N, CA and C of each residue as an Amber inpcrd file, in Angstrom:
protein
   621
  -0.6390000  -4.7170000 -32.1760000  -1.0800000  -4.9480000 -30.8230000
  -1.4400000  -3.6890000 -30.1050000  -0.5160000  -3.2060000 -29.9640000
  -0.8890000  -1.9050000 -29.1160000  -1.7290000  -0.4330000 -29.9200000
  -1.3320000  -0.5310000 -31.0380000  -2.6240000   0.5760000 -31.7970000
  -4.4550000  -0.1610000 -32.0200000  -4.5400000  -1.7470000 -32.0700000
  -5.4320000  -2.2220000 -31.6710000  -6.2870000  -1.6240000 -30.6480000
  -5.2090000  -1.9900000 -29.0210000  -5.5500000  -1.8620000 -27.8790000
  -5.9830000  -0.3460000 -27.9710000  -5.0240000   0.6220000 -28.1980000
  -5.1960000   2.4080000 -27.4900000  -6.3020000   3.2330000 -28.7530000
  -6.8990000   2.0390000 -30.0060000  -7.4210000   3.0990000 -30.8380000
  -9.2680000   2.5510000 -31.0290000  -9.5340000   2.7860000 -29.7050000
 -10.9540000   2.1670000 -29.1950000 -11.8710000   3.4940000 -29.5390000
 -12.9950000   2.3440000 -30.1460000 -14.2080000   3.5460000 -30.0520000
 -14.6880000   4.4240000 -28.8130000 -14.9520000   5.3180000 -28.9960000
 -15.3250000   6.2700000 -27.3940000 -16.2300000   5.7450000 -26.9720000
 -15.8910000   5.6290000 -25.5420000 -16.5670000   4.9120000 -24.6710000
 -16.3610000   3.4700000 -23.8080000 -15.8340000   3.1990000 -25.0040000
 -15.3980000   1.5630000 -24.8260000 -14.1400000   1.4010000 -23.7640000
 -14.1070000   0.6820000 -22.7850000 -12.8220000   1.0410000 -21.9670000
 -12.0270000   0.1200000 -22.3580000 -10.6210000   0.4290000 -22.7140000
  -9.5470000  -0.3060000 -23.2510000  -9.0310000  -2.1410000 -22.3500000
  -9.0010000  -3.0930000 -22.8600000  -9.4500000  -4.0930000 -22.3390000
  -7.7580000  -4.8190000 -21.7120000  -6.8860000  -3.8260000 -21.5030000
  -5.2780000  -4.2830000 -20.8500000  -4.3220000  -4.3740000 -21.8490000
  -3.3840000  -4.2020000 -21.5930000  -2.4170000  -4.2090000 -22.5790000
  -2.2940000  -5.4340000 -23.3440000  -1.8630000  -5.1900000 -24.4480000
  -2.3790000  -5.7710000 -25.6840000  -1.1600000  -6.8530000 -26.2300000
  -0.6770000  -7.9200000 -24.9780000  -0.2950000  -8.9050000 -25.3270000
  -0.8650000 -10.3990000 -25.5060000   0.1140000 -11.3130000 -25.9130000
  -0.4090000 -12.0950000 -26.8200000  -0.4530000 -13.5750000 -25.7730000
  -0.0650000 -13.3430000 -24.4830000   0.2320000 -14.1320000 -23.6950000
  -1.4950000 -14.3060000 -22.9710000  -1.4410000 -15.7840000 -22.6460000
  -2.7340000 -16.3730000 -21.7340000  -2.8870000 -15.5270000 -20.4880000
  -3.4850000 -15.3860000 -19.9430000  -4.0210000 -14.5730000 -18.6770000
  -3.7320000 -15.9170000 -17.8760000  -3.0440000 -16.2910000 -16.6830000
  -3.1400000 -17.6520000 -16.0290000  -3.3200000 -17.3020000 -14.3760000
  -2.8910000 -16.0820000 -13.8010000  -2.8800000 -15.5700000 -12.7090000
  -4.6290000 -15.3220000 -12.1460000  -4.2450000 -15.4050000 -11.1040000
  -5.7710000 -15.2190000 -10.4320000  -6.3460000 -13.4270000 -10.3590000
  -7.5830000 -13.4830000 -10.8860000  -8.1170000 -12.4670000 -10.5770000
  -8.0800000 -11.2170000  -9.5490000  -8.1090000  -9.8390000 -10.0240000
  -7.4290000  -9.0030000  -9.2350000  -8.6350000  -9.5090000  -7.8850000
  -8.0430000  -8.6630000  -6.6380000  -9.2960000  -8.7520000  -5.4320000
 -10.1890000  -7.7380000  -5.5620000 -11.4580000  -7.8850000  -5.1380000
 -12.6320000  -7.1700000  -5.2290000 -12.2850000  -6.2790000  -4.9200000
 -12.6270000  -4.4140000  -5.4550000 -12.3320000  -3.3390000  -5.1400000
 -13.4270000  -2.8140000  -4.1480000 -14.9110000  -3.8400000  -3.7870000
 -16.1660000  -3.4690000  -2.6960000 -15.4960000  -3.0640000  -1.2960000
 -15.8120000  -1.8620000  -0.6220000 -14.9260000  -1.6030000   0.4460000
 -15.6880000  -2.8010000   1.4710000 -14.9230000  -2.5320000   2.3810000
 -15.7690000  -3.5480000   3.5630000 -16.8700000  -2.7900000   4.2130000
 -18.0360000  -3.5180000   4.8520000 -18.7890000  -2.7830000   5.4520000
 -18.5410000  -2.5080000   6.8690000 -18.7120000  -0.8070000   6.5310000
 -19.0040000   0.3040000   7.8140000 -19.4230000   0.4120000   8.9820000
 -18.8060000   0.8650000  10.3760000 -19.7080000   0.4400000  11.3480000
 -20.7280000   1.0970000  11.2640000 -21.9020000   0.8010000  12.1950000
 -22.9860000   1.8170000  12.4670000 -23.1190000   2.7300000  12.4050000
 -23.8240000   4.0580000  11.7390000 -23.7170000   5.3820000  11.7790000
 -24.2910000   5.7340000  13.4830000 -24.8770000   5.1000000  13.8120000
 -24.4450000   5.1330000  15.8180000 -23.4710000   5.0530000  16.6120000
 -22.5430000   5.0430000  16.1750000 -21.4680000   4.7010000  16.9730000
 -20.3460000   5.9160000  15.9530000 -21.1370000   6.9480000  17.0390000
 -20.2470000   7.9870000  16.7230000 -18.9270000   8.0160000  17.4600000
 -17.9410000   8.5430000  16.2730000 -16.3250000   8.7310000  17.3420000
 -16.5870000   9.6830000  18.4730000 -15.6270000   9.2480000  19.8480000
 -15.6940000   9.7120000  21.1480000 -14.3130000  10.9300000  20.7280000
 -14.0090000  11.6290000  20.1500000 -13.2050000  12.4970000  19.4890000
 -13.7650000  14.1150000  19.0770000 -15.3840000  13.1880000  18.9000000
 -16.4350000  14.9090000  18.5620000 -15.9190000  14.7800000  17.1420000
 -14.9180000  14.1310000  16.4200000 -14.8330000  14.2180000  14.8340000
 -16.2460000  13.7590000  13.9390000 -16.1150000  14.5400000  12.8660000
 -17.6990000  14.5620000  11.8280000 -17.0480000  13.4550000  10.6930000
 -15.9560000  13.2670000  10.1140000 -15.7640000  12.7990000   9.3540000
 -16.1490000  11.6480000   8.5210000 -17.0810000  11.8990000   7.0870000
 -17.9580000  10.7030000   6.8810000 -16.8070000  10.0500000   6.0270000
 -16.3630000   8.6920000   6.0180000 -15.3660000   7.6500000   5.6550000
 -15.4440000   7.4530000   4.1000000 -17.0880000   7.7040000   3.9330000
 -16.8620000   7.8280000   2.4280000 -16.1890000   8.9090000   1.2950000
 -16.0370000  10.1510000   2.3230000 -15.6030000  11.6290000   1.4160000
 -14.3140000  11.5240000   2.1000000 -13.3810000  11.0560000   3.1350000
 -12.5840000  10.4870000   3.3100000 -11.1640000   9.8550000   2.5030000
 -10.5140000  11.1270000   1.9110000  -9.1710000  10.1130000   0.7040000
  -8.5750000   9.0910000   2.0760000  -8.3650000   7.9080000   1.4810000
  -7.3840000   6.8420000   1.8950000  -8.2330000   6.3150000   2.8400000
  -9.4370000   6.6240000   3.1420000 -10.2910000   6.1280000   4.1630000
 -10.8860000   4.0610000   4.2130000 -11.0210000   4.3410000   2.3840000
 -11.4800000   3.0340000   1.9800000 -10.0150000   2.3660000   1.7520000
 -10.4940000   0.6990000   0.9460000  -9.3650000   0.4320000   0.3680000
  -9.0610000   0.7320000  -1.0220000  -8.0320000   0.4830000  -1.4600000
  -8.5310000   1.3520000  -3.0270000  -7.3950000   0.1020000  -3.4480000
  -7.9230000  -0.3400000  -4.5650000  -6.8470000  -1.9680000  -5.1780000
  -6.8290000  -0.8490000  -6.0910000  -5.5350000  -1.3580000  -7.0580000
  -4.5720000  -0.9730000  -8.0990000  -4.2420000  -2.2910000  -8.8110000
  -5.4950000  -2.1840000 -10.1110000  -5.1620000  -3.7980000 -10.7770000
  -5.5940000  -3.6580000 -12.0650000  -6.2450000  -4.7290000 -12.8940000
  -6.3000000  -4.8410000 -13.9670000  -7.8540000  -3.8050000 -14.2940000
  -8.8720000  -3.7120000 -13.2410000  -9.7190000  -3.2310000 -13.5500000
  -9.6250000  -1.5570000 -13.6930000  -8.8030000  -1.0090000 -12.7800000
  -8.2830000   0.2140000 -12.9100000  -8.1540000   1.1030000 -11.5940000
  -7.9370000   1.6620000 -10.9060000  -7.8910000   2.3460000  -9.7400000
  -8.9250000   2.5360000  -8.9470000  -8.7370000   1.3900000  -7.6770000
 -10.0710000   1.6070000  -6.9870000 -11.6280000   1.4920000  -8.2320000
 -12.3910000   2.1230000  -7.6090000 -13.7000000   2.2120000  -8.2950000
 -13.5330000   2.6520000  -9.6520000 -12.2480000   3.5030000 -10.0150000
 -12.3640000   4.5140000 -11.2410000 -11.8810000   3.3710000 -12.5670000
 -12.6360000   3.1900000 -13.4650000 -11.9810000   1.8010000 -14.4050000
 -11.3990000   2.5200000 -15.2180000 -10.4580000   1.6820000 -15.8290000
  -9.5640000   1.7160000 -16.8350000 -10.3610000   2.3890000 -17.9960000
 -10.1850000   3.6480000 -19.3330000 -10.6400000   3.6950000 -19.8730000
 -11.7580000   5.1600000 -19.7690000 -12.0500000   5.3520000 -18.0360000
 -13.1410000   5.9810000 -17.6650000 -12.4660000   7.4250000 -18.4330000
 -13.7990000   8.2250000 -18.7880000 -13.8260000   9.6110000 -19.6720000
 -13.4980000  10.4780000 -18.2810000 -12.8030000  11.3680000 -18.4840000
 -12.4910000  12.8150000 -17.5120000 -12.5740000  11.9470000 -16.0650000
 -11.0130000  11.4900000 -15.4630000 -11.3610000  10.2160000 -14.4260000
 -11.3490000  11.4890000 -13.3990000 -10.1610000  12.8520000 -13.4660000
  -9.8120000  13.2340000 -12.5060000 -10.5430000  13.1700000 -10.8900000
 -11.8650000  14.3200000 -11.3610000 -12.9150000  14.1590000 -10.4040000
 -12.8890000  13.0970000  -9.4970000 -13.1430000  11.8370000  -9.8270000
 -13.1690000  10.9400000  -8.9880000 -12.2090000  10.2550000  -8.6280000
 -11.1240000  10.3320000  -9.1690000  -9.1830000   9.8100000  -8.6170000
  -9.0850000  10.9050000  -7.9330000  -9.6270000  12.0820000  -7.3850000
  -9.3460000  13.4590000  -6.4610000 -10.2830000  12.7150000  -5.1880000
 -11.0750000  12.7060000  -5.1190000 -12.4670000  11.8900000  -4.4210000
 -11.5590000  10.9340000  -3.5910000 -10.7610000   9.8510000  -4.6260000
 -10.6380000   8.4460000  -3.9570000  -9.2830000   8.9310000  -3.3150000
  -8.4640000   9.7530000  -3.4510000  -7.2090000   9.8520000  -3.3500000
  -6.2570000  11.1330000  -2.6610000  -7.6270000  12.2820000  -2.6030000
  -7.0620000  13.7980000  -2.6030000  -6.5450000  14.0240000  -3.5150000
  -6.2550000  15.7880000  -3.0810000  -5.5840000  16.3880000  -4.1230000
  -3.9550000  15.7930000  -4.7250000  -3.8470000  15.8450000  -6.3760000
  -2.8110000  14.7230000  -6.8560000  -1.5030000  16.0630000  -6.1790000
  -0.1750000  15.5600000  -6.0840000   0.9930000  16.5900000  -5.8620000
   1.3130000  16.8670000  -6.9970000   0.7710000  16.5660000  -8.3410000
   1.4700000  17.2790000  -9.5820000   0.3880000  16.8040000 -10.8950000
   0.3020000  17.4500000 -11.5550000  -0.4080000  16.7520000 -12.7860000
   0.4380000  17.4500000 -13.9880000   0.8190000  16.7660000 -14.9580000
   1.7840000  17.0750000 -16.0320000   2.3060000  16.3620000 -17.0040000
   3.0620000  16.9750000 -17.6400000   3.5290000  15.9650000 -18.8890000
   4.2260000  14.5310000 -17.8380000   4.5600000  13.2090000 -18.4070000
   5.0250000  12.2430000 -18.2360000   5.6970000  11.9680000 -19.2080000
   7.1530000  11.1200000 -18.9100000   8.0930000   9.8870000 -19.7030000
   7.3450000   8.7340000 -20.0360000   8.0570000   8.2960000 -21.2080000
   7.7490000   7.0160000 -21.8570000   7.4090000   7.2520000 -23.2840000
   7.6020000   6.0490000 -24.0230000   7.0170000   6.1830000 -25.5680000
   5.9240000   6.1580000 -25.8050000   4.6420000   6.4940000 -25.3900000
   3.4450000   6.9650000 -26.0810000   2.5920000   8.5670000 -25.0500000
   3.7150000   9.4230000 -24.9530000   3.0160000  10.4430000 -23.8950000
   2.7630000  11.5290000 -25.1140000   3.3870000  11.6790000 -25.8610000
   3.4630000  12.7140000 -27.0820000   2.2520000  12.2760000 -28.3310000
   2.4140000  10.4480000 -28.6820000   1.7840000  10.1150000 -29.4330000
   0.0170000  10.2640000 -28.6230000  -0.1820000   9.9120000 -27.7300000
  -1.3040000   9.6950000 -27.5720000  -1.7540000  11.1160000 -25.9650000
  -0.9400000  12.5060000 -26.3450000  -1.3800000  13.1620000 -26.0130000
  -1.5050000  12.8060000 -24.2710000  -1.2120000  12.4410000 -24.0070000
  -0.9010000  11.5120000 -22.2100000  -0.2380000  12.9910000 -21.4250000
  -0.6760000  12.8820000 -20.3790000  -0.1200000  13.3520000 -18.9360000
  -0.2650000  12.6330000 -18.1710000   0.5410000  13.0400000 -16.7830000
  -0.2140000  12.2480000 -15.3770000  -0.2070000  13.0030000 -14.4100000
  -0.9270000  12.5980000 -13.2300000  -1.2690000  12.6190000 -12.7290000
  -0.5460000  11.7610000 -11.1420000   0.3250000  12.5050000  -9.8690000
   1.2670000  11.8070000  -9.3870000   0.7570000  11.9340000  -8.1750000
   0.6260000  11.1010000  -6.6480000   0.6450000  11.0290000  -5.7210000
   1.6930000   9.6290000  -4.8510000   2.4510000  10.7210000  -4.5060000
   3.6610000   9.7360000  -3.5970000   4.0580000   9.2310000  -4.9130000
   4.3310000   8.0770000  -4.7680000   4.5760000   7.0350000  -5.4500000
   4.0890000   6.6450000  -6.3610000   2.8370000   7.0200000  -6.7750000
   1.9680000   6.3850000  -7.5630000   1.6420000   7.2950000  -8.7470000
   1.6690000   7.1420000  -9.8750000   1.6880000   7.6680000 -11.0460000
   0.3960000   7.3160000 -12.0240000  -0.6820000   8.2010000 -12.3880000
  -1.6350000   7.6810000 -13.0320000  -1.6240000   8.4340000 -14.6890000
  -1.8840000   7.3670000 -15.7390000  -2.0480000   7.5360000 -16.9870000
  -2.9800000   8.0170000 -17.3440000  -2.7460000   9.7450000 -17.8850000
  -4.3310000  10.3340000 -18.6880000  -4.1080000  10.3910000 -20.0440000
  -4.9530000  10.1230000 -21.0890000  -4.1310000  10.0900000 -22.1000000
  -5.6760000  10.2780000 -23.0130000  -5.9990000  10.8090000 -24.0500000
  -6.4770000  10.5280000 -25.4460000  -6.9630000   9.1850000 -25.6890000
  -8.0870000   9.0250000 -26.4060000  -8.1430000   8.0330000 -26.7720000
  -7.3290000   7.2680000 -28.3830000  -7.0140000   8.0160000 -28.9770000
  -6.0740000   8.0440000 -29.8220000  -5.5970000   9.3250000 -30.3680000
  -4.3270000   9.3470000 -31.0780000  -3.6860000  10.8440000 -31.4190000
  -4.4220000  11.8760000 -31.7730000  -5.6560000  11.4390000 -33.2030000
  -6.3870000  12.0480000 -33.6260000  -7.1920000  12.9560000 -33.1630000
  -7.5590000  12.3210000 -32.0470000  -8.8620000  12.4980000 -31.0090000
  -7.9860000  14.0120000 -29.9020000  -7.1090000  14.5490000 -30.3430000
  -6.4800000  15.9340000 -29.3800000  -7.4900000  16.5470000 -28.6580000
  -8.9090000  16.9610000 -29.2910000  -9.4380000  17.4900000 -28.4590000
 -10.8710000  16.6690000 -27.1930000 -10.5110000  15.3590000 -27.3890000
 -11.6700000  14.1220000 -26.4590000 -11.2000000  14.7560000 -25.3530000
 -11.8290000  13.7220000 -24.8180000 -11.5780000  13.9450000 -23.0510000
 -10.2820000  13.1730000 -22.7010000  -9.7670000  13.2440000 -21.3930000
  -8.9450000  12.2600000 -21.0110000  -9.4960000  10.9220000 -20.5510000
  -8.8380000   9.9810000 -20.6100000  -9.5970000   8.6950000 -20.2010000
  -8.2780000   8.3480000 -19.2690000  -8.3800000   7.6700000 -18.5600000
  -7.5360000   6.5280000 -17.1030000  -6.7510000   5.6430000 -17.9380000
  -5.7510000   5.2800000 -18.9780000  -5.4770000   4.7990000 -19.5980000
  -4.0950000   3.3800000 -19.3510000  -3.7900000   3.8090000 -17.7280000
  -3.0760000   3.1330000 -16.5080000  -2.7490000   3.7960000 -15.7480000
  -1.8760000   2.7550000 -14.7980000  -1.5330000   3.1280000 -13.5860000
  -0.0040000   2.2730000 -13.3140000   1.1950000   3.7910000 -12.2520000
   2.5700000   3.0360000 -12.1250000   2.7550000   3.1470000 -11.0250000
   3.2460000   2.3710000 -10.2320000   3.3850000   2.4360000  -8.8160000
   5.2020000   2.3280000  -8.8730000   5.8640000   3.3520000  -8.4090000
   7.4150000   3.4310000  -9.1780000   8.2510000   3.5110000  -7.6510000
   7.7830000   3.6710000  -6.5030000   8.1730000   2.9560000  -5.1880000
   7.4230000   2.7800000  -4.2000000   7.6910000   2.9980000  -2.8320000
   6.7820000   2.0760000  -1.9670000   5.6080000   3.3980000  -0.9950000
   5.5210000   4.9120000  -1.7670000   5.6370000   5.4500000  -0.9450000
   4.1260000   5.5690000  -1.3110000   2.8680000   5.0340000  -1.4030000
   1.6340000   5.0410000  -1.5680000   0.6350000   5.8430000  -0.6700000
  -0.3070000   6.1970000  -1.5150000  -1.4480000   6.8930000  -0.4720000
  -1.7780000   6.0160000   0.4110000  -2.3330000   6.3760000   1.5420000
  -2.9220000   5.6580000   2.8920000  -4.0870000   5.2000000   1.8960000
  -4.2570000   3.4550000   2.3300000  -5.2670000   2.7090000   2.2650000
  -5.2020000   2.1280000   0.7030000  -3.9770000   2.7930000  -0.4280000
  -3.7740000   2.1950000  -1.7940000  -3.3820000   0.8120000  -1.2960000
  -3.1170000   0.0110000  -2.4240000  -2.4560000  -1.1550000  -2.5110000
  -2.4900000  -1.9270000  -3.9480000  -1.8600000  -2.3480000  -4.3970000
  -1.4100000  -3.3610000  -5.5150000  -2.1950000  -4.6190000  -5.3630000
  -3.0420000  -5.1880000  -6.4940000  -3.8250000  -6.2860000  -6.4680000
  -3.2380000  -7.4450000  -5.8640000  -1.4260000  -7.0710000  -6.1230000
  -0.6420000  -8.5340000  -5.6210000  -0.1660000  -8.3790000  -4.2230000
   0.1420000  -7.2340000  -4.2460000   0.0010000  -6.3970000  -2.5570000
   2.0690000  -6.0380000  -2.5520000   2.2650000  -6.3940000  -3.5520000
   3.9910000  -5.6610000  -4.4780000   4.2410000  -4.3990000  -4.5850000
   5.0950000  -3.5640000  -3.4560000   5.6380000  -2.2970000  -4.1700000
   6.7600000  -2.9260000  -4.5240000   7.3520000  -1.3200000  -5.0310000
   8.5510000  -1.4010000  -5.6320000   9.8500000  -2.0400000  -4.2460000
  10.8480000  -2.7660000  -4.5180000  11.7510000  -2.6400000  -3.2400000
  12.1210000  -4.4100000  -3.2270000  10.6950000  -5.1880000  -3.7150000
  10.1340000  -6.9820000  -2.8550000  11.4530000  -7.4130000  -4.0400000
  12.0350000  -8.5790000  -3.4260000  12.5310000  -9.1580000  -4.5610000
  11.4950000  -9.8450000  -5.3180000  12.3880000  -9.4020000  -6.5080000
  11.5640000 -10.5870000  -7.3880000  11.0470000 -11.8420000  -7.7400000
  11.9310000 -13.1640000  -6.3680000  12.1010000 -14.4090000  -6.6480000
  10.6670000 -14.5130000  -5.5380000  10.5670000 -13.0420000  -4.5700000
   8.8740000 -13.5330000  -4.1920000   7.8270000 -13.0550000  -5.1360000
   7.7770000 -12.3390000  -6.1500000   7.1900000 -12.0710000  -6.6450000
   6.1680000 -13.4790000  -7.7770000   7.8230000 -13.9300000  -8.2380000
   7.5400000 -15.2410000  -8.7210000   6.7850000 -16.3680000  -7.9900000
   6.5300000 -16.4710000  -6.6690000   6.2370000 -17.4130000  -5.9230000
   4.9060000 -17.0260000  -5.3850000   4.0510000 -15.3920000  -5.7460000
   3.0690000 -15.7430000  -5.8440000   2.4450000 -17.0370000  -6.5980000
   0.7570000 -17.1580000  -6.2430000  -0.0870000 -17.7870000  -7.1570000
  -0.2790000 -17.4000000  -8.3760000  -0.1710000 -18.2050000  -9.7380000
   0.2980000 -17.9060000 -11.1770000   0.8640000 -17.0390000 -11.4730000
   1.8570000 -16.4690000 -10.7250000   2.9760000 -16.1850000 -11.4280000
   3.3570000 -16.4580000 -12.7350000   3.9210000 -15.6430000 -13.7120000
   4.1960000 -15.8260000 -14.7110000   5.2530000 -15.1700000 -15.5240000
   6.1180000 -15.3650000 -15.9010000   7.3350000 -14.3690000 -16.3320000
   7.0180000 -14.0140000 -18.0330000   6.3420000 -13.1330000 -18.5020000
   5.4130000 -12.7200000 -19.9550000   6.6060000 -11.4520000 -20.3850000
   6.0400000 -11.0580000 -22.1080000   6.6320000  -9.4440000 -22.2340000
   5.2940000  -8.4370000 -21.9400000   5.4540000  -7.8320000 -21.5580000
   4.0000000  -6.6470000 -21.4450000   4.0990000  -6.0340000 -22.5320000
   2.8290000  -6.5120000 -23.1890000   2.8270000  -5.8750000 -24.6340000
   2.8030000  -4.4590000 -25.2360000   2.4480000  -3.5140000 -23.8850000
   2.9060000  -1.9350000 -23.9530000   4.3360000  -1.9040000 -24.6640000
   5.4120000  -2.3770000 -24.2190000   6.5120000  -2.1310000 -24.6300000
   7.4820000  -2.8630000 -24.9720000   6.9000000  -4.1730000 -24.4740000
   7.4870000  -5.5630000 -24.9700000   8.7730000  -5.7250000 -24.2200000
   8.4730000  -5.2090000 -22.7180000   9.0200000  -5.0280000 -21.2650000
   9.1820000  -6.9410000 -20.6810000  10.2040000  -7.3730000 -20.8870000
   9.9980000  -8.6860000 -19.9110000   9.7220000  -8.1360000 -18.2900000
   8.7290000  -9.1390000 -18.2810000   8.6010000  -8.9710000 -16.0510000
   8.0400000 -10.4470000 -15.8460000   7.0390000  -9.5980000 -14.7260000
   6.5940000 -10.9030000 -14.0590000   4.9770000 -10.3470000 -14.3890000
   4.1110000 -10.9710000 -14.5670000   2.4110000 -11.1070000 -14.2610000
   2.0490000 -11.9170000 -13.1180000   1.3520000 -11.4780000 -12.1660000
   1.2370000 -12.0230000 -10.9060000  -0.4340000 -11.3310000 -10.6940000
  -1.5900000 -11.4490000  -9.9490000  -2.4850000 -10.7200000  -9.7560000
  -3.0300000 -10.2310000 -11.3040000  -2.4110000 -10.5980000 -12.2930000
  -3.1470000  -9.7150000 -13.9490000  -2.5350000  -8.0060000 -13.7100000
  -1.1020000  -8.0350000 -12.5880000  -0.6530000  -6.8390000 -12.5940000
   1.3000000  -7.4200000 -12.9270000   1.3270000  -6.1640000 -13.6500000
   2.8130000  -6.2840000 -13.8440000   3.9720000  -6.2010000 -12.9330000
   4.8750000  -6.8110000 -13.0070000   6.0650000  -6.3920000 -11.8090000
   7.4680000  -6.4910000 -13.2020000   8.4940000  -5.2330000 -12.7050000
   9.4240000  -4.8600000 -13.6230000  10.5580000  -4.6520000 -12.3650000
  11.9030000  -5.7280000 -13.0000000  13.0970000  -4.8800000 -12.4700000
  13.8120000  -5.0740000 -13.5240000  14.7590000  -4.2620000 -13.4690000
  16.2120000  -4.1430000 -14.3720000  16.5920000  -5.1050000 -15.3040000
  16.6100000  -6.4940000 -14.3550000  17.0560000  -7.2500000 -14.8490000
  15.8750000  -8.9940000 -13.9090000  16.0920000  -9.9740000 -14.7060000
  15.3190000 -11.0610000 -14.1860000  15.9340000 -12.0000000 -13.4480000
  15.8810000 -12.0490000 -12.1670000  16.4430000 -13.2080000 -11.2950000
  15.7560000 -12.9430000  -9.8840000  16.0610000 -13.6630000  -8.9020000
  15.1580000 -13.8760000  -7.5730000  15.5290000 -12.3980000  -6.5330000
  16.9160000 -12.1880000  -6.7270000  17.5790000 -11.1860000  -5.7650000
  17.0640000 -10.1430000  -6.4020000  16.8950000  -9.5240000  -7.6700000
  16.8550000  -8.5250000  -8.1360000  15.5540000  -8.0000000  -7.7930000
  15.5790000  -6.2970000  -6.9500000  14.3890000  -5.7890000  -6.6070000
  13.4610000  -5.6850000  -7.6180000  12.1390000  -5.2980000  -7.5380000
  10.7600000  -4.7590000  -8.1860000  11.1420000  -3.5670000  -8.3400000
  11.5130000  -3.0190000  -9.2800000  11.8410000  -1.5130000  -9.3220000
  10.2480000  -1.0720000  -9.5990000   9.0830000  -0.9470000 -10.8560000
   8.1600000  -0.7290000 -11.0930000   6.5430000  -1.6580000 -11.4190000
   5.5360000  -1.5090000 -10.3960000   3.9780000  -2.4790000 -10.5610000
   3.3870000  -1.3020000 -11.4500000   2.6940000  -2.1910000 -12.4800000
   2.1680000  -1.5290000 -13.2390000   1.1200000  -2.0450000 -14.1760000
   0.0470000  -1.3020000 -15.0410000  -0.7300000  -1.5530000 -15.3680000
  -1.9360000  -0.4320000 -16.3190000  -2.3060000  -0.6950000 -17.6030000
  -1.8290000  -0.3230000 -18.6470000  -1.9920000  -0.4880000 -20.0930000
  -2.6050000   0.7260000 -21.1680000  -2.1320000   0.8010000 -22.4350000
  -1.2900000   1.4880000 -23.2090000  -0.8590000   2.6350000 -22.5660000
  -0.6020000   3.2760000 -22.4810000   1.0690000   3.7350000 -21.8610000
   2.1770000   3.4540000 -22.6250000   3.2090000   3.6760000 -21.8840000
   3.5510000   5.1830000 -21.4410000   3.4850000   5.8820000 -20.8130000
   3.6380000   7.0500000 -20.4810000   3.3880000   7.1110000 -18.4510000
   4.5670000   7.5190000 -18.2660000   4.4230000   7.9250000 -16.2690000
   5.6670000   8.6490000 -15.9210000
C-alpha cells in the first residue's frame, strides 16, 4: 500500500494515502478565494497592501487536495507555501516512520506542520514534493483552516457527527481515527470525550 502510493513516477502527484477503505465523506471545500472588492475602493488607512501577496490574507483549506492552491505531490512547493503562508518558523528534519526512508523534512508554522519529502528513497537527489500536511494544535496561520474546519482540542464524538463521518485505519500507518471532509482526525484513544489530538493528511508519515 504505501510503497505503491510514495513510489510515483515524477511528476505524477501522489493520489492520498494508500488505504483500502471507500472514500464516503463529502468532498474537501473549494480552495477559489472569494471575490475581491473593487480595486476603487481604496483603504481610508493610506495602506498599499495588495491581498493577493498578502500571507493569511486569502482562505487557504487544508485537505485532501493539498494546501491551499499548492497540491499534494507539487515539485519544490516551498516558494509558493512561503507566498500562501509567510516565512515558515523552522524548516528541518521531522518525527515519524518514513522521514529517514523517504528523505522528508518539514516545514512548521504555528501549529501546522508540512511534509517535504523525495519522491522515493532512491530519488536523494529529486526535488522535494508536498507529500502532506499535520495540523498538531489549534494554533494556525491567520486565514488557514481544515477542510472539516477540526483543530486539534474538538472532541471526537463531534468529529464523528460530522457529514460521513467515518471511523477507517489511515493507511500511512495503519493509525485508527476518524475520516470526515477526506481529512483525518487522530486522538489517543477512540470514544466521544476523547480530544482530536492530530488533523492530518498525507503519504508520507513524517511531521
Amino acid at each position: 500500500g504505501l510503497a505503491a502510493a510514495a513510489l510515483l513516477p515524477a511528476g505524477t502527484p501522489p493520489a492520498g494515502p494508500p488505504d483500502d477503505e471507500p472514500t464516503t465523506s463529502a468532498p474537501a471545500p473549494s480552495t477559489t478565494p472569494e471575490p475581491t472588492e473593487d480595486a476603487t475602493d481604496e483603504p481610508t488607512d493610506g495602506s498599499t497592501t495588495d491581498p493577493s501577496t498578502d500571507p493569511g490574507a486569502t482562505d487557504v483549506v487544508l485537505g485532501r487536495e493539498g494546501v491551499g492552491g499548492v497540491a499534494m505531490g507539487a515539485e519544490d512547493p516551498m516558494p509558493a507555501l512561503t507566498d500562501l503562508l509567510g516565512e515558515p518558523d523552522v524548516v528541518g528534519p521531522g518525527e515519524g516512520l518514513h522521514c529517514t526512508e523517504f528523505a522528508a523534512s518539514v516545514a512548521r508554522w504555528g501549529d501546522l506542520v508540512v511534509t517535504l519529502a523525495r519522491n522515493a528513497p532512491e530519488l536523494a537527489t529529486g526535488p522535494d514534493r508536498l507529500m502532506g500536511w499535520w495540523v498538531v494544535g489549534p494554533d494556525l496561520p491567520p486565514g488557514v483552516r481544515t477542510a472539516s474546519g477540526v483543530v486539534p482540542g474538538v472532541p471526537m464524538g463531534d468529529v464523528l457527527a460530522l457529514p460521513g463521518a467515518e471511523e477507517v485505519f489511515w493507511g500511512v500507518n495503519r493509525r485508527q481515527g476518524v475520516r470526515a471532509s477526506d481529512i483525518f482526525h487522530f486522538a489517543a484513544e477512540l470514544g466521544p470525550e476523547a480530544p482530536v489530538e492530530t488533523v492530518a493528511y498525507g503519504v508520507v508519515d513524517c511531521r
